[in-house]
PDB file of C-alpha atoms in Angstrom:
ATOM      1  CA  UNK A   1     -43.664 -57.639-115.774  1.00 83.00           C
ATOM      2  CA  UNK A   2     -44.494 -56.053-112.654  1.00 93.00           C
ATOM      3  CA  UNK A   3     -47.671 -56.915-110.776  1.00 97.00           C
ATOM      4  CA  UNK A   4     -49.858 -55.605-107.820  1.00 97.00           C
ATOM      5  CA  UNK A   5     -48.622 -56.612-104.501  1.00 98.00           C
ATOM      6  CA  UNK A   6     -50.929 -57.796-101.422  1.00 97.00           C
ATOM      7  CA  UNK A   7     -50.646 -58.063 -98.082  1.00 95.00           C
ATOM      8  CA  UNK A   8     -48.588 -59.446 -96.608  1.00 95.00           C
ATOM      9  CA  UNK A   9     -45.556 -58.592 -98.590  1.00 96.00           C
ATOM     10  CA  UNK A  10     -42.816 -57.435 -96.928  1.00 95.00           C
ATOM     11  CA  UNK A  11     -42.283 -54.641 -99.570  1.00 97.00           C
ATOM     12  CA  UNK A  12     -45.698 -52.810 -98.497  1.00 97.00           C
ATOM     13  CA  UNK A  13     -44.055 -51.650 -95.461  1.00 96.00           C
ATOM     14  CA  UNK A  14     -40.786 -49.993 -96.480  1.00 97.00           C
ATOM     15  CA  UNK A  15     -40.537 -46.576 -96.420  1.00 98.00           C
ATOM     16  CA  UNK A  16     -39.936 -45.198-100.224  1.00 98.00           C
ATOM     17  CA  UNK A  17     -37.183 -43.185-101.491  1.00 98.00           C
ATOM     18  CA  UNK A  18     -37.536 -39.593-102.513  1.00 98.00           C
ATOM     19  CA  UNK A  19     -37.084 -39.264-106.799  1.00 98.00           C
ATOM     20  CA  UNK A  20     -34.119 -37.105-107.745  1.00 97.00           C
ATOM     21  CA  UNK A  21     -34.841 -36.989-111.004  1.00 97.00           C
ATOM     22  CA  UNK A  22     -37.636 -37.712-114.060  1.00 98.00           C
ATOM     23  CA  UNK A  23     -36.290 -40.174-116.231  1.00 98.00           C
ATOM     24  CA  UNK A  24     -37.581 -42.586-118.894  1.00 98.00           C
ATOM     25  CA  UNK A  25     -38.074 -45.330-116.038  1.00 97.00           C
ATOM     26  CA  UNK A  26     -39.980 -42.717-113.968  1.00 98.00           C
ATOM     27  CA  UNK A  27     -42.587 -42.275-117.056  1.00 98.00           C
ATOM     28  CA  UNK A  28     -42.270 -46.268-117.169  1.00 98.00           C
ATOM     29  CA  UNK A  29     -43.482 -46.673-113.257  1.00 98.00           C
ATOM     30  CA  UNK A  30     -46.307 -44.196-114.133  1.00 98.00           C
ATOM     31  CA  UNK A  31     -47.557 -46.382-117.042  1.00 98.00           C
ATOM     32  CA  UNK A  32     -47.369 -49.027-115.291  1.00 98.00           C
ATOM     33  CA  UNK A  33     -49.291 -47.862-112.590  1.00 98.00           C
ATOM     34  CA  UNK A  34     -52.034 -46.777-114.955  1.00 98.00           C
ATOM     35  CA  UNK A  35     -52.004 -49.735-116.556  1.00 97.00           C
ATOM     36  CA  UNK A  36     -52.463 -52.759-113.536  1.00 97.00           C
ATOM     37  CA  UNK A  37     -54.861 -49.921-111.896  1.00 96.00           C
ATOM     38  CA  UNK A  38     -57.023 -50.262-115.380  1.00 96.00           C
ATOM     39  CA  UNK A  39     -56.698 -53.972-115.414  1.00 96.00           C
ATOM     40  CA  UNK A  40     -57.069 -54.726-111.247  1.00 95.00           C
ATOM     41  CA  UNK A  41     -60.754 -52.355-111.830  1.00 93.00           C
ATOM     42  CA  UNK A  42     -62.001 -54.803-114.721  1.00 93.00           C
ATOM     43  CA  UNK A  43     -61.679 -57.184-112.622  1.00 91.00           C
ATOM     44  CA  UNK A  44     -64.007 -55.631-109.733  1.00 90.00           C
ATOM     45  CA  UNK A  45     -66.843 -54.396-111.279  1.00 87.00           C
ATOM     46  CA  UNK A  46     -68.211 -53.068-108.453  1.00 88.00           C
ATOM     47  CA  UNK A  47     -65.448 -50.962-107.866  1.00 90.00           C
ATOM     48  CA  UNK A  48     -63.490 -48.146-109.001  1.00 90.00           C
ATOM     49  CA  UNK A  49     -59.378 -48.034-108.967  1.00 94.00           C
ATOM     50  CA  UNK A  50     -58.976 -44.072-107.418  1.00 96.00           C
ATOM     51  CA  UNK A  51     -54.792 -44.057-106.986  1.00 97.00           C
ATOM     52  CA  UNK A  52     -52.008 -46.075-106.643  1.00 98.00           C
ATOM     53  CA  UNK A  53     -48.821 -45.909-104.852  1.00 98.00           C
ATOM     54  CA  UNK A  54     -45.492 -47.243-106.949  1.00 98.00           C
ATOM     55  CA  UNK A  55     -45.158 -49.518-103.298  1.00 98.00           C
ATOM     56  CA  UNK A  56     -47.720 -50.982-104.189  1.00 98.00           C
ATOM     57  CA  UNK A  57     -46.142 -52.476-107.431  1.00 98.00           C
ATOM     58  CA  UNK A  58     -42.784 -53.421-105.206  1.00 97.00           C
ATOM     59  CA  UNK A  59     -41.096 -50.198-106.747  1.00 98.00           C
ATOM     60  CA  UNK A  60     -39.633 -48.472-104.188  1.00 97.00           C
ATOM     61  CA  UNK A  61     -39.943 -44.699-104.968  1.00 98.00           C
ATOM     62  CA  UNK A  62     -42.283 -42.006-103.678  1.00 98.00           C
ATOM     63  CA  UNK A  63     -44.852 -41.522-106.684  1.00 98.00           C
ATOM     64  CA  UNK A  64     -48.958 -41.770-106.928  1.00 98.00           C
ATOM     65  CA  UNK A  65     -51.185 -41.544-109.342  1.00 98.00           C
ATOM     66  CA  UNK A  66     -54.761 -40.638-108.668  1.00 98.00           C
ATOM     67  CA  UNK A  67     -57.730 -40.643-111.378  1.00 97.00           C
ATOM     68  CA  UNK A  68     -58.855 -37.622-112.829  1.00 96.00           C
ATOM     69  CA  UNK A  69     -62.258 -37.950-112.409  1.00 94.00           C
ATOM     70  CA  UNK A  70     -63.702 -40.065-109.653  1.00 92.00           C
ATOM     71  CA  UNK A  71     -67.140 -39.839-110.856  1.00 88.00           C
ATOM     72  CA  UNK A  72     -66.866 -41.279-114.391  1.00 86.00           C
ATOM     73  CA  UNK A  73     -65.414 -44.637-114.667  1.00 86.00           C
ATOM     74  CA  UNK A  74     -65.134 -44.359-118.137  1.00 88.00           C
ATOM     75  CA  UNK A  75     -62.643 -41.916-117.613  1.00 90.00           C
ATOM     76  CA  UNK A  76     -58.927 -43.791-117.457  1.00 93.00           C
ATOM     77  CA  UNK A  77     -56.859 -40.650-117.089  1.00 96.00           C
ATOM     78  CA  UNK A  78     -54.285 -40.199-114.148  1.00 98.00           C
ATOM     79  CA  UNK A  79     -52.490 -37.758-112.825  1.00 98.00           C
ATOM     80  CA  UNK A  80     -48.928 -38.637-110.995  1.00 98.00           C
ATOM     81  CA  UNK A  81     -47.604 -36.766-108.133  1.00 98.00           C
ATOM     82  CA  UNK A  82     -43.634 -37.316-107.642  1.00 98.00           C
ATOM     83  CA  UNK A  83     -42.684 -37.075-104.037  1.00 98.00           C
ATOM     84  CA  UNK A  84     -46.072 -35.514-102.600  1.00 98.00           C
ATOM     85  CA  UNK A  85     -45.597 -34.189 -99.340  1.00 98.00           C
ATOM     86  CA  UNK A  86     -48.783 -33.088 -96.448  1.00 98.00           C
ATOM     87  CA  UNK A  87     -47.705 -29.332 -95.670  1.00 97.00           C
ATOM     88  CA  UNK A  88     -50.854 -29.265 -93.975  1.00 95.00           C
ATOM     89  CA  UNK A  89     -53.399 -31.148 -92.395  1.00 94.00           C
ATOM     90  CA  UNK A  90     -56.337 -30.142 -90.130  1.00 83.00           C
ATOM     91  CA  UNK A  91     -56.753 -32.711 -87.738  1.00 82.00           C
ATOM     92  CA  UNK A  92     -59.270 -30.660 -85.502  1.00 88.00           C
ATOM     93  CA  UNK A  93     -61.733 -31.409 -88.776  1.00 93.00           C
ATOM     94  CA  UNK A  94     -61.952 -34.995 -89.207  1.00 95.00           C
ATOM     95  CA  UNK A  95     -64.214 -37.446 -91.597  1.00 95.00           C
ATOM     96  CA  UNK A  96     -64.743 -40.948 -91.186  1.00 96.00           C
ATOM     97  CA  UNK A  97     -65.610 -42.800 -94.216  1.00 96.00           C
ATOM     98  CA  UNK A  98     -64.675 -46.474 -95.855  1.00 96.00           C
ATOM     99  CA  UNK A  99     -61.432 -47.177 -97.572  1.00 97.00           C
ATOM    100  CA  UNK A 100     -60.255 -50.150 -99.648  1.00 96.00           C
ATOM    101  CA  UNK A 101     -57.253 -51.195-101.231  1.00 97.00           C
ATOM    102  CA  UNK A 102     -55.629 -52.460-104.186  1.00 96.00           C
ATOM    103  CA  UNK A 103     -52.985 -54.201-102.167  1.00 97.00           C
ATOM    104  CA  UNK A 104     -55.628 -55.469 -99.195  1.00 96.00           C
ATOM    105  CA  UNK A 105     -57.772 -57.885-100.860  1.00 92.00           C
ATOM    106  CA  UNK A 106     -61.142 -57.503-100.392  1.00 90.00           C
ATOM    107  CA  UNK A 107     -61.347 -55.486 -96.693  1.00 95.00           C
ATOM    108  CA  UNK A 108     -62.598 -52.774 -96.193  1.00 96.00           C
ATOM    109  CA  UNK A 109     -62.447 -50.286 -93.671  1.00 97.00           C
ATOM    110  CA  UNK A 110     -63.713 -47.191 -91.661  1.00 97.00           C
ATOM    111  CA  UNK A 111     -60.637 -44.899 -91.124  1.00 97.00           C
ATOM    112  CA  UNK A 112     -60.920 -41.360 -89.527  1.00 96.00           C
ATOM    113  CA  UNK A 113     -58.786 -38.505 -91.613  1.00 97.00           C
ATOM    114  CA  UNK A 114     -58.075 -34.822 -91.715  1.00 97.00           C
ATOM    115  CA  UNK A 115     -61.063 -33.207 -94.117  1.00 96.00           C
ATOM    116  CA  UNK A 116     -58.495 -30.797 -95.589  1.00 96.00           C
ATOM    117  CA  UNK A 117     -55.579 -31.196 -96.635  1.00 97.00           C
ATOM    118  CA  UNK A 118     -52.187 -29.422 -98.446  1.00 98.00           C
ATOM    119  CA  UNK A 119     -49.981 -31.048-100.579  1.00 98.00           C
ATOM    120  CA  UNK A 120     -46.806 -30.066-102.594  1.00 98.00           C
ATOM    121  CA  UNK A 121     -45.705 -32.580-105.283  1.00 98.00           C
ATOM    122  CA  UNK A 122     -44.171 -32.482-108.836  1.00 98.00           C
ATOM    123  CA  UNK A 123     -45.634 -33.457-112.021  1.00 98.00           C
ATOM    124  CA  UNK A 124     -44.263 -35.620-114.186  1.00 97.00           C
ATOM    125  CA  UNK A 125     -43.267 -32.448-116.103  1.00 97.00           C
ATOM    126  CA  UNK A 126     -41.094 -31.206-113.751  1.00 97.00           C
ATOM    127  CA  UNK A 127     -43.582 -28.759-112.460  1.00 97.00           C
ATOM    128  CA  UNK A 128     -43.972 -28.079-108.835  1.00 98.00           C
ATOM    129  CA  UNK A 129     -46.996 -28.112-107.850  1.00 98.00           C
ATOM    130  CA  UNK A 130     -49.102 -27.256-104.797  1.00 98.00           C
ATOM    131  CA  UNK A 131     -52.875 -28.748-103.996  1.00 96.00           C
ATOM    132  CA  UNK A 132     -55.790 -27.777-101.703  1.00 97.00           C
ATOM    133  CA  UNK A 133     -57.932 -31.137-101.495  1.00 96.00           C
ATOM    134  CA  UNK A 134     -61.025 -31.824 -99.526  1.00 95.00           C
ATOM    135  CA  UNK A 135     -63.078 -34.683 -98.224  1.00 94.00           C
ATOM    136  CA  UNK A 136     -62.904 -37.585-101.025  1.00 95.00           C
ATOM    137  CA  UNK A 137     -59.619 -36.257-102.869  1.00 97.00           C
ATOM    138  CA  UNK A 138     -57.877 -35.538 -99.256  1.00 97.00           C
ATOM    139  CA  UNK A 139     -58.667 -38.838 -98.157  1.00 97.00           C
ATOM    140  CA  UNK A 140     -57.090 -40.338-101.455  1.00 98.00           C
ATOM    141  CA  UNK A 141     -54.025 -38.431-101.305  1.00 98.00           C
ATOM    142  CA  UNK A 142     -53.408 -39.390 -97.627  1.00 98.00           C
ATOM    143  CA  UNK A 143     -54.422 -42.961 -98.212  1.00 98.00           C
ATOM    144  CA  UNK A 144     -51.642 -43.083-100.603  1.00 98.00           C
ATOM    145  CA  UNK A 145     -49.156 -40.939 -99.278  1.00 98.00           C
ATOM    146  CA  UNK A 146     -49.001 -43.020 -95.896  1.00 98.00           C
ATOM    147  CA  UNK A 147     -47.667 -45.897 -98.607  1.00 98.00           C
ATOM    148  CA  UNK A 148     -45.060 -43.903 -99.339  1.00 98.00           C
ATOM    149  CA  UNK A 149     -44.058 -45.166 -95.625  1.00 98.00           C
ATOM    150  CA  UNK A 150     -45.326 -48.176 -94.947  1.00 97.00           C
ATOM    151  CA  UNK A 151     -48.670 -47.084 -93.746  1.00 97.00           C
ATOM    152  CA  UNK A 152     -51.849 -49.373 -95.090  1.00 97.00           C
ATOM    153  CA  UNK A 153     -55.570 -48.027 -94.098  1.00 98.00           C
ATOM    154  CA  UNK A 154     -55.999 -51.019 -91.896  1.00 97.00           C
ATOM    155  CA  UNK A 155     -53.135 -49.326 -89.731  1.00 96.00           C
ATOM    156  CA  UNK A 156     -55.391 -46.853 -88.799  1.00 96.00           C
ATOM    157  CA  UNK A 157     -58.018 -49.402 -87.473  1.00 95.00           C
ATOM    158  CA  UNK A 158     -56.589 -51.763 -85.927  1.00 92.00           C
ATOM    159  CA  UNK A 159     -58.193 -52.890 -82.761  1.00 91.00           C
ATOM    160  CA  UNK A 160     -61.419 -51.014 -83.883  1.00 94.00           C
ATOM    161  CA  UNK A 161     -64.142 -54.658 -83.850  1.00 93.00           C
ATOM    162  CA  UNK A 162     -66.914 -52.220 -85.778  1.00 95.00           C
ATOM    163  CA  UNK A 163     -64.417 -50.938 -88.617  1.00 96.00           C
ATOM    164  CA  UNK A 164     -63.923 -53.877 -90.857  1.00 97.00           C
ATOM    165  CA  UNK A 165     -66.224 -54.324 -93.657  1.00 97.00           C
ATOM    166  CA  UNK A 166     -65.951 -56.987 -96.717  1.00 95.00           C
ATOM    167  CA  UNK A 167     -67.521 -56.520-100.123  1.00 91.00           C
ATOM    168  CA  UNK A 168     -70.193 -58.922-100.648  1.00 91.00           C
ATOM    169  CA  UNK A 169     -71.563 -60.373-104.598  1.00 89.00           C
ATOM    170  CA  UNK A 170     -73.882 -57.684-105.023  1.00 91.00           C
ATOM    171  CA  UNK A 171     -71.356 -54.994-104.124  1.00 90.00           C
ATOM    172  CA  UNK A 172     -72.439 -54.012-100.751  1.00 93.00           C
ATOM    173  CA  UNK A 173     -70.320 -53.512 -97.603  1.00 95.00           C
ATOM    174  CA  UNK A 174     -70.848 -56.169 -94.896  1.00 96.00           C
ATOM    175  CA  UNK A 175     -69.532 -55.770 -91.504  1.00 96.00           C
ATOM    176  CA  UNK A 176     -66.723 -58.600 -90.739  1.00 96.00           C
ATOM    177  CA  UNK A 177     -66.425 -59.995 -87.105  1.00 94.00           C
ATOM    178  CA  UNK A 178     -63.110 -58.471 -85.906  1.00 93.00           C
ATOM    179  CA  UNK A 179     -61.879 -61.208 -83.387  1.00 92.00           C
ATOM    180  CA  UNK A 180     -62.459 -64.250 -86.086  1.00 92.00           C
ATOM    181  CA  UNK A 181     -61.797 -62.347 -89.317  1.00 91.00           C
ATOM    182  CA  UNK A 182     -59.563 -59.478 -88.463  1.00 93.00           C
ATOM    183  CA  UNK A 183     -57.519 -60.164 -85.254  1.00 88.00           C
ATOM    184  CA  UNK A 184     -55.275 -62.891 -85.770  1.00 88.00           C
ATOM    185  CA  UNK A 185     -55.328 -62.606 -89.688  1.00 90.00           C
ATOM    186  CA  UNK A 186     -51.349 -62.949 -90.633  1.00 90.00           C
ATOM    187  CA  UNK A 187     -52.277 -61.649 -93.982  1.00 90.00           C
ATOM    188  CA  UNK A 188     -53.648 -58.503 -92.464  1.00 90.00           C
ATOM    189  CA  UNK A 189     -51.631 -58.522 -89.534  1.00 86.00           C
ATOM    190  CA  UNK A 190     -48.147 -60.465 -89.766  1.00 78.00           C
ATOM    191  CA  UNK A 191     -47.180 -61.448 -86.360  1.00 67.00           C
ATOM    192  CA  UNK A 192     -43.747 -59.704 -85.170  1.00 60.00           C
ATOM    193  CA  UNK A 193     -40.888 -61.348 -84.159  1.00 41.00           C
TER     194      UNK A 193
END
């Protein structure tokens, strides 16, 4: 039964291999990335479970899934994207905005990206496909596509004291002090040999 995998396994930090073909265990991955998204968001009420990356889940392949509808939480429909790929990427047009994680418990984060953004993937029909996204969806389809190798949000920040945020009871973001919470975490930040 596979599960969702935290920080700081190992497995979060590979670099994933491209799909060469949609088989039955492809569509498997998929549902199961629906599925422990579903269940991981029942378990948060105040949040909402946007995408996944199969890294995430220890599966070692380059497919997301990201929600249909990011407005409507009642709404548990997900679209997968095999082997999405940035074609393009202004980064002379930048946002900054917060970002969690299903695989960083609990931080939260204030990570500059590219506003627009290109992406070629396939579906899990076999049909190529090519996306314009913008601000929210952009952000969600880099956040996941840097799992695809080994990239987690908090990459982005490191070093940054005012970027680190934790979700408090009532679902609102409080600031975390970097140097005591953040710094010398080794489940954030495993210390290299």
């Amino acid at each position: 039964m596979r599960e969702i995998i935290t920080t700081p396994d190992p497995r979060l930090r590979e670099k994933s291999e491209k799909v060469r073909e949609i088989t039955d265990e492809t569509r498997e991955i998929i549902r199961d990335m629906v599925r422990l998204s579903l269940e991981w968001e029942k378990n948060h009420p105040h949040e909402l479970s946007t995408a996944m990356a199969a890294p995430q889940m220890g599966v070692n392949q380059r497919i997301i899934i990201v929600r249909d509808d990011f407005s409507d939480k009642e709404n548990n429909t997900f679209t997968a994207l095999i082997n999405p790929e940035v074609i393009q990427a202004d980064s002379r047009k930048t946002t900054t905005d917060y970002e969690g994680c299903l695989s960083v418990p609990e931080i939260y984060g204030l990570v500059k990206r590219p506003r627009k953004v290109k992406v070629k993937a396939t579906l899990e029909d076999g049909t190529e496909v090519r996306l314009k996204a913008d601000n929210f969806l952009a952000r969600t389809l880099l956040h996941e596509i840097d799992h695809l190798d080994g990239i987690l949000f908090i990459d982005h920040i490191k070093g940054n004291k005012k970027a680190f945020y934790k979700l408090d009871a009532n679902g609102d973001l409080q600031p975390l002090d970097y140097d005591q919470d953040i710094k010398n975490n080794p489940t954030l930040f495993p210390k290299e040999d």
